[in-house]
Backbone as JSON Lines, residues from 0, in Angstrom:
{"i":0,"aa":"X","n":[36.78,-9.45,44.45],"ca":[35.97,-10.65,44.47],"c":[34.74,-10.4,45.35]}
{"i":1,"aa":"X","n":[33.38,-10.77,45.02],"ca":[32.21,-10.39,45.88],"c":[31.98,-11.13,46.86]}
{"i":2,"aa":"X","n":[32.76,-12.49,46.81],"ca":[32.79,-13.03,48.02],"c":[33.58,-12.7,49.77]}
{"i":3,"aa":"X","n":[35.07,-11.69,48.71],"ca":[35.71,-10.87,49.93],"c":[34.56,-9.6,50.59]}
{"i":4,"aa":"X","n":[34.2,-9.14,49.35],"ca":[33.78,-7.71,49.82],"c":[32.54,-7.95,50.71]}
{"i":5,"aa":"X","n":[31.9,-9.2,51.01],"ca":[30.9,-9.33,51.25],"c":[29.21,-9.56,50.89]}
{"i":6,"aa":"X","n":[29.88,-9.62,49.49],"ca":[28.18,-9.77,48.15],"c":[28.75,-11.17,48.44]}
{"i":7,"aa":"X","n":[27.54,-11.97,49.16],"ca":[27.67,-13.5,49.39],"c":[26.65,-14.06,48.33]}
{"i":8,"aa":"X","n":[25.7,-13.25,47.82],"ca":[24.31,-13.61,47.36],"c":[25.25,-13.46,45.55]}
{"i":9,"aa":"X","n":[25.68,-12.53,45.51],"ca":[26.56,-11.99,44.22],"c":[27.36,-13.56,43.72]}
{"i":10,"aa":"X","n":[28.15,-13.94,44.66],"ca":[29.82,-14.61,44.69],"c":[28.48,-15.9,44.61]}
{"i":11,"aa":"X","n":[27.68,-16.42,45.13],"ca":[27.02,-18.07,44.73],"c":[26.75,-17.52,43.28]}
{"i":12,"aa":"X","n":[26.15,-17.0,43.15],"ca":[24.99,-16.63,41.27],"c":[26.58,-16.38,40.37]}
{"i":13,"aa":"X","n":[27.71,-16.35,41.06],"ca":[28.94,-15.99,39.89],"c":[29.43,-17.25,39.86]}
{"i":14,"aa":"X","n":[29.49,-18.06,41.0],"ca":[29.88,-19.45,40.79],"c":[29.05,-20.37,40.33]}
{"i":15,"aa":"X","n":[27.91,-20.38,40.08],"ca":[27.2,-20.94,39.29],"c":[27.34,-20.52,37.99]}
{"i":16,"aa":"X","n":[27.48,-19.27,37.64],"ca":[27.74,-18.68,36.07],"c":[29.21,-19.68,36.09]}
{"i":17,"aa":"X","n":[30.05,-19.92,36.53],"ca":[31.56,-20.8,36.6],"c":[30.96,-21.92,36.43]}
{"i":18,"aa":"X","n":[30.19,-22.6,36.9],"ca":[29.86,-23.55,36.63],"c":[29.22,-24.05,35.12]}
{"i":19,"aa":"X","n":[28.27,-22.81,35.06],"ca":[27.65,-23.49,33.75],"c":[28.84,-22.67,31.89]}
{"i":20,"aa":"X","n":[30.0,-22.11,32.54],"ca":[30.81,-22.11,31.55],"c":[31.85,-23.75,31.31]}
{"i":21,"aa":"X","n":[31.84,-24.19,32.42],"ca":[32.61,-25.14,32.64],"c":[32.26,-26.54,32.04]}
{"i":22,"aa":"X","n":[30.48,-26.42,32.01],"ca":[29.98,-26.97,31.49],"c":[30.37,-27.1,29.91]}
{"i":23,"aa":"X","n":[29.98,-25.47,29.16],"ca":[30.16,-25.62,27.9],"c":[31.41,-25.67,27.52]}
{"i":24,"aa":"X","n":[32.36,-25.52,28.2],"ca":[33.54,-26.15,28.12],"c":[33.54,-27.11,27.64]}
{"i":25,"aa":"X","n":[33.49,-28.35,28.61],"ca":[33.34,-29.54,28.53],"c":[32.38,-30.06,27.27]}
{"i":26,"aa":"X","n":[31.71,-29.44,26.74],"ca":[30.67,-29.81,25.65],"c":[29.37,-30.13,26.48]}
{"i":27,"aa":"X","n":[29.1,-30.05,27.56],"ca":[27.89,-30.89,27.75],"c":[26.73,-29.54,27.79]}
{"i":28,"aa":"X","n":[25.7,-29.98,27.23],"ca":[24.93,-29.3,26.43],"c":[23.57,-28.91,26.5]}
{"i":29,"aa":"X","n":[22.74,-28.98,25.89],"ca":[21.22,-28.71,25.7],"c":[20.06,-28.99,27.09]}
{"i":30,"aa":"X","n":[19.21,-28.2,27.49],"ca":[18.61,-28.37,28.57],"c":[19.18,-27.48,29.6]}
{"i":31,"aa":"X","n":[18.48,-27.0,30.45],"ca":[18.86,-26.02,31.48],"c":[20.37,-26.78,32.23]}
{"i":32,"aa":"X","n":[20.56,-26.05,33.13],"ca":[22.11,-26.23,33.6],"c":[21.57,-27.33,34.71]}
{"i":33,"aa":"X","n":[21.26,-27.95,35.07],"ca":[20.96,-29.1,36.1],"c":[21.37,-30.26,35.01]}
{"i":34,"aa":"X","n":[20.63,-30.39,33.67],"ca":[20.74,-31.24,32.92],"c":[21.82,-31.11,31.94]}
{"i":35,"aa":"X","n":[22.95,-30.23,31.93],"ca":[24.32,-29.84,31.71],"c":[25.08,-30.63,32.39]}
{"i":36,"aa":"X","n":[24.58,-29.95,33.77],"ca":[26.18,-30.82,34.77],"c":[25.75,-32.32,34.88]}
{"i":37,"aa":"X","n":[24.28,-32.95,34.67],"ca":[24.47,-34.32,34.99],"c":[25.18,-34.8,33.44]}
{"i":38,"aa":"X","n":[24.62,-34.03,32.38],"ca":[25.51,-34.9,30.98],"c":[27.04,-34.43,30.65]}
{"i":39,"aa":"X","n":[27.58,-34.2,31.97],"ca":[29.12,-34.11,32.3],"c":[29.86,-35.22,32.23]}
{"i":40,"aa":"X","n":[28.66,-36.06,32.88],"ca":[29.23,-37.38,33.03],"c":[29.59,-38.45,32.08]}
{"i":41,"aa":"X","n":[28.83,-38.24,30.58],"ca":[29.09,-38.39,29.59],"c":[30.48,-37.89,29.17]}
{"i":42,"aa":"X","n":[31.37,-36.95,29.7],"ca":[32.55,-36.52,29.08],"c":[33.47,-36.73,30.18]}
{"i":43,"aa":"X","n":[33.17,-37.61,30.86],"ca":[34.29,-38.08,31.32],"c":[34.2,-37.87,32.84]}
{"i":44,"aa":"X","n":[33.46,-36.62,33.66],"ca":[33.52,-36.19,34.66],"c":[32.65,-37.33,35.67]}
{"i":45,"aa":"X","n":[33.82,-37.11,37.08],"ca":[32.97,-38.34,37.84],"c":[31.86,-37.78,38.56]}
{"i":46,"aa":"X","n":[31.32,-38.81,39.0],"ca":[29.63,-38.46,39.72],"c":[29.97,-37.85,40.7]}
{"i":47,"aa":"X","n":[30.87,-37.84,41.59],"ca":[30.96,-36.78,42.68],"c":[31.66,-35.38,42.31]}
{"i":48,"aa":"X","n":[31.3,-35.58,41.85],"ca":[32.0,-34.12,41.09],"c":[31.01,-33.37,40.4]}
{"i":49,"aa":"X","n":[30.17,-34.32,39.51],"ca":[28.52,-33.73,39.05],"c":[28.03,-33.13,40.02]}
{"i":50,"aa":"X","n":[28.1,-34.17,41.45],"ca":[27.25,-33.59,42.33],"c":[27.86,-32.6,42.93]}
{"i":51,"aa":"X","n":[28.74,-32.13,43.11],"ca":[29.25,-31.42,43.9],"c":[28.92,-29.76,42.99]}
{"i":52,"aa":"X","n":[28.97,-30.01,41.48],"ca":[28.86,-29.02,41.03],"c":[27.51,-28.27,40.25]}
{"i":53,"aa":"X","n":[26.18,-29.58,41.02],"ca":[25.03,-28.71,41.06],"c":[25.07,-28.63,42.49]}
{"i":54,"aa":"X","n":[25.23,-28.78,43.57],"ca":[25.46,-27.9,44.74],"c":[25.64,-26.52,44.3]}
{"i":55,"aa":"X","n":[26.94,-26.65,43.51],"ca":[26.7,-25.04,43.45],"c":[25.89,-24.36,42.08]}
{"i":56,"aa":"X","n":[25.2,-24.87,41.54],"ca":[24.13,-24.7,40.64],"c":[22.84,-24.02,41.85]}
{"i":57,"aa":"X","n":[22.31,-25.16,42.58],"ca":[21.6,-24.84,43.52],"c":[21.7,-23.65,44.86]}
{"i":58,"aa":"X","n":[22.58,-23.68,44.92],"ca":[23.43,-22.09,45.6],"c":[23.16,-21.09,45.0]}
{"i":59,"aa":"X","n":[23.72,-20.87,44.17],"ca":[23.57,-19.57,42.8],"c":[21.92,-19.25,42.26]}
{"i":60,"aa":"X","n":[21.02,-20.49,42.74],"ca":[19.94,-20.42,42.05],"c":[18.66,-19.81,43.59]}
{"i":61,"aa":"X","n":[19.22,-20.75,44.15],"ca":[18.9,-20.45,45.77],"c":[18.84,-18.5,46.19]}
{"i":62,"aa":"X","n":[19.74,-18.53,46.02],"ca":[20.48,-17.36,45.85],"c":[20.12,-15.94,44.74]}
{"i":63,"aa":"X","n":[20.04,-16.33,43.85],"ca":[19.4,-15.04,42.73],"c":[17.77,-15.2,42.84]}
{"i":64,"aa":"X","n":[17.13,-16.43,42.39],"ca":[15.53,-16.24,42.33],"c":[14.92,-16.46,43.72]}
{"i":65,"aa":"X","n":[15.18,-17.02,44.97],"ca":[14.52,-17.12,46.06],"c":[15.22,-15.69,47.12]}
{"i":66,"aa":"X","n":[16.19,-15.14,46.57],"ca":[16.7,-14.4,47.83],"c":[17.52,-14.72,49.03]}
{"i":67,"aa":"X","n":[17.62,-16.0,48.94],"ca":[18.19,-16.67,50.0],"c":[19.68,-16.13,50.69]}
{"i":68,"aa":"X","n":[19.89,-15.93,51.56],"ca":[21.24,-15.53,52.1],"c":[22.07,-16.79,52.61]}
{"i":69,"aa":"X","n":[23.38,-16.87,52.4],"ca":[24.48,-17.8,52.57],"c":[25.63,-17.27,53.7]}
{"i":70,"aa":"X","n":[25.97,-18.06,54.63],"ca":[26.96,-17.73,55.24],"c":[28.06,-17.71,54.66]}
{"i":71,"aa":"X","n":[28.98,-17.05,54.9],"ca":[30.57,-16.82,54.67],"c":[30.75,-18.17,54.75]}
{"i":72,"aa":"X","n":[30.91,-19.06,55.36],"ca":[31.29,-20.67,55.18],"c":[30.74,-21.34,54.03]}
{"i":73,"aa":"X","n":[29.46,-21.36,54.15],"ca":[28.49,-21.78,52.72],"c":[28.9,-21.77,51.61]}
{"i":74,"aa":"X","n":[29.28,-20.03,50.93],"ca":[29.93,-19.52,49.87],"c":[31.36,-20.03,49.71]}
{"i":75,"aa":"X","n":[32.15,-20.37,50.89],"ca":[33.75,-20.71,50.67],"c":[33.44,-22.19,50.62]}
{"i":76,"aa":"X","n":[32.48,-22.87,50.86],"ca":[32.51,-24.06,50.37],"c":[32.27,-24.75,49.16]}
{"i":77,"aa":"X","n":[31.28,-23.8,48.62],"ca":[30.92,-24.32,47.18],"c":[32.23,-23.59,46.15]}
{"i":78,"aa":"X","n":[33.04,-22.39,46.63],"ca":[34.32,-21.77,45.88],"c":[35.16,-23.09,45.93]}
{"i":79,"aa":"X","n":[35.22,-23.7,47.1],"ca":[36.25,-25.04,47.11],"c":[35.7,-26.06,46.06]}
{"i":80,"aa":"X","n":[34.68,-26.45,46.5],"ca":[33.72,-27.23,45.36],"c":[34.08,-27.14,44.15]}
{"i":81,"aa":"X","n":[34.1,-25.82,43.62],"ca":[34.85,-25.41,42.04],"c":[35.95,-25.72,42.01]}
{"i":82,"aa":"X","n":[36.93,-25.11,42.92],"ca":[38.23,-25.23,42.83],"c":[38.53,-26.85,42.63]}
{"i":83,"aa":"X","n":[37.73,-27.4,43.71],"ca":[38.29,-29.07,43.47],"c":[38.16,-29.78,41.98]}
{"i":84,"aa":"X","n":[36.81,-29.97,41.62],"ca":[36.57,-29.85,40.21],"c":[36.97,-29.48,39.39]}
{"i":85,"aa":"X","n":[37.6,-28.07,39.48],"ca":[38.45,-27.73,38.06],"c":[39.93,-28.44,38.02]}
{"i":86,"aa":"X","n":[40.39,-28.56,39.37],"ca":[41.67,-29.15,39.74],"c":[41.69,-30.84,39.04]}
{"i":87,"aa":"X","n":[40.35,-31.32,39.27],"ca":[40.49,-32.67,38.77],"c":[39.88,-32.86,37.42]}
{"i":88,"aa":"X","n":[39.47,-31.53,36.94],"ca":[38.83,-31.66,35.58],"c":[39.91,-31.45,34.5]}
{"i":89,"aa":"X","n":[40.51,-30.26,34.67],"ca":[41.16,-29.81,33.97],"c":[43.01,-29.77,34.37]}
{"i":90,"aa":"X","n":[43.1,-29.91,35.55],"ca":[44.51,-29.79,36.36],"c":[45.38,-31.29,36.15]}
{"i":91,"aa":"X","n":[44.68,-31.99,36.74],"ca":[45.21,-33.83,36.94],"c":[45.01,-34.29,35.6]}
{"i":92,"aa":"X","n":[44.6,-34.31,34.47],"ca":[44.73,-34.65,33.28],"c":[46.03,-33.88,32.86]}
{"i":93,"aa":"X","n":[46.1,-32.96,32.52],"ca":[47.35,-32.1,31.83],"c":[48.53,-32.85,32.84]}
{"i":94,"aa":"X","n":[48.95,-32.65,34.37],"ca":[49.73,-33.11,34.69],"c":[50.18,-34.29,34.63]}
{"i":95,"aa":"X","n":[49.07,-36.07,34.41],"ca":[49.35,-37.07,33.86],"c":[49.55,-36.87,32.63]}
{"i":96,"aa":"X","n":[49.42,-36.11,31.29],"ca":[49.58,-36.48,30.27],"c":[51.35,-35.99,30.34]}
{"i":97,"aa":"X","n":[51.71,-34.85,31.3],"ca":[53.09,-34.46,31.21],"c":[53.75,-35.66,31.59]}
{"i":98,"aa":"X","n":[53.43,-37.08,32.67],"ca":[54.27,-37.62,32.91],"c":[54.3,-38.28,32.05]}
{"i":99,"aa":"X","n":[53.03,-39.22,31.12],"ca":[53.64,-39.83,30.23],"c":[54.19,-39.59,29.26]}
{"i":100,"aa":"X","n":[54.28,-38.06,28.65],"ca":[55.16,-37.66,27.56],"c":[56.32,-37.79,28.63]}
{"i":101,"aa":"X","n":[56.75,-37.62,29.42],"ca":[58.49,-37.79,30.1],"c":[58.56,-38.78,30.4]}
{"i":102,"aa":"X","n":[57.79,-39.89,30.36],"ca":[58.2,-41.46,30.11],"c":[58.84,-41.49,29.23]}
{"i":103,"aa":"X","n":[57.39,-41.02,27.84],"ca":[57.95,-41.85,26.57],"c":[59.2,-41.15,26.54]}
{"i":104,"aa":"X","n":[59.69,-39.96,26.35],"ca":[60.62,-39.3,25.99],"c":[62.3,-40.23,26.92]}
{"i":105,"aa":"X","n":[62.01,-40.2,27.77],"ca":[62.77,-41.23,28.66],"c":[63.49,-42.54,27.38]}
{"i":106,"aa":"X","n":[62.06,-43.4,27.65],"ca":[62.31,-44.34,26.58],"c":[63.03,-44.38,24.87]}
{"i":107,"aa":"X","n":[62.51,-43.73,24.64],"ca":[62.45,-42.94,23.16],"c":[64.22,-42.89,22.96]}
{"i":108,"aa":"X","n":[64.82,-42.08,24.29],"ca":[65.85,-41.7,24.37],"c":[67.12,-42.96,24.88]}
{"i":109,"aa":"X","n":[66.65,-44.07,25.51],"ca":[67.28,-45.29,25.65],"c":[67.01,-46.7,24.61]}
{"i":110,"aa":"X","n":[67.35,-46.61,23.73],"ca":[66.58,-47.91,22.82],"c":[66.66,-48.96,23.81]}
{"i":111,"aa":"X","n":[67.44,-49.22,24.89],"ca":[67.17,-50.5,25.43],"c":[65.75,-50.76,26.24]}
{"i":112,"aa":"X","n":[65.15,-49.67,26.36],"ca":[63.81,-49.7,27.36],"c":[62.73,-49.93,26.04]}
{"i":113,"aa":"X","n":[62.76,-49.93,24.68],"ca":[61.5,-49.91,24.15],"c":[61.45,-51.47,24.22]}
């Protein structure tokens, strides 16, 4: 990882590339990646979470075309930034949809609860 080895400038410009896959993930689309992560919000993603994930748009960008250097804290913050986001993008949906399939299945399985 370039963030262990010490490529801090590397590890922002890769989490921004994470970011703008995450994007087309999500479908959100056309227009440079600033105007990606805000039409996130269109698919569902909340506003602190947009914002959190041109932070690291702006890191990565900070970072490859200005030269800018990031502290070791800087870089592990915007990695959390992702991590949180993907956790609530993609993590907390799948795990609510598991509980309500083990509701219904619950129910399904007692006719007296429907």
């Amino acid at each position: 990882m370039a963030e262990e080895a010490g490529a801090l400038r590397a590890a922002a410009v890769m989490y921004r590339a994470a970011v703008e896959e995450l994007c087309a993930d999500k479908g959100a689309q056309n227009g440079g990646l600033a105007k990606k992560i805000e039409n996130l919000k269109n698919h569902g993603v909340a506003d602190d979470l947009v914002a959190d994930l041109d932070e690291a748009r702006l890191l990565g960008n900070w970072s490859i075309h200005q030269g800018v250097e990031f502290t070791r804290e800087e870089i592990a913050d915007v990695a959390d930034l992702i991590d949180e986001a993907c956790f609530e993008i993609y993590v907390q949906p799948a795990q609510r949809r598991q509980m309500r399939d083990a509701r219904k299945s619950r129910r399904d399985a007692n006719p007296r609860r429907k």
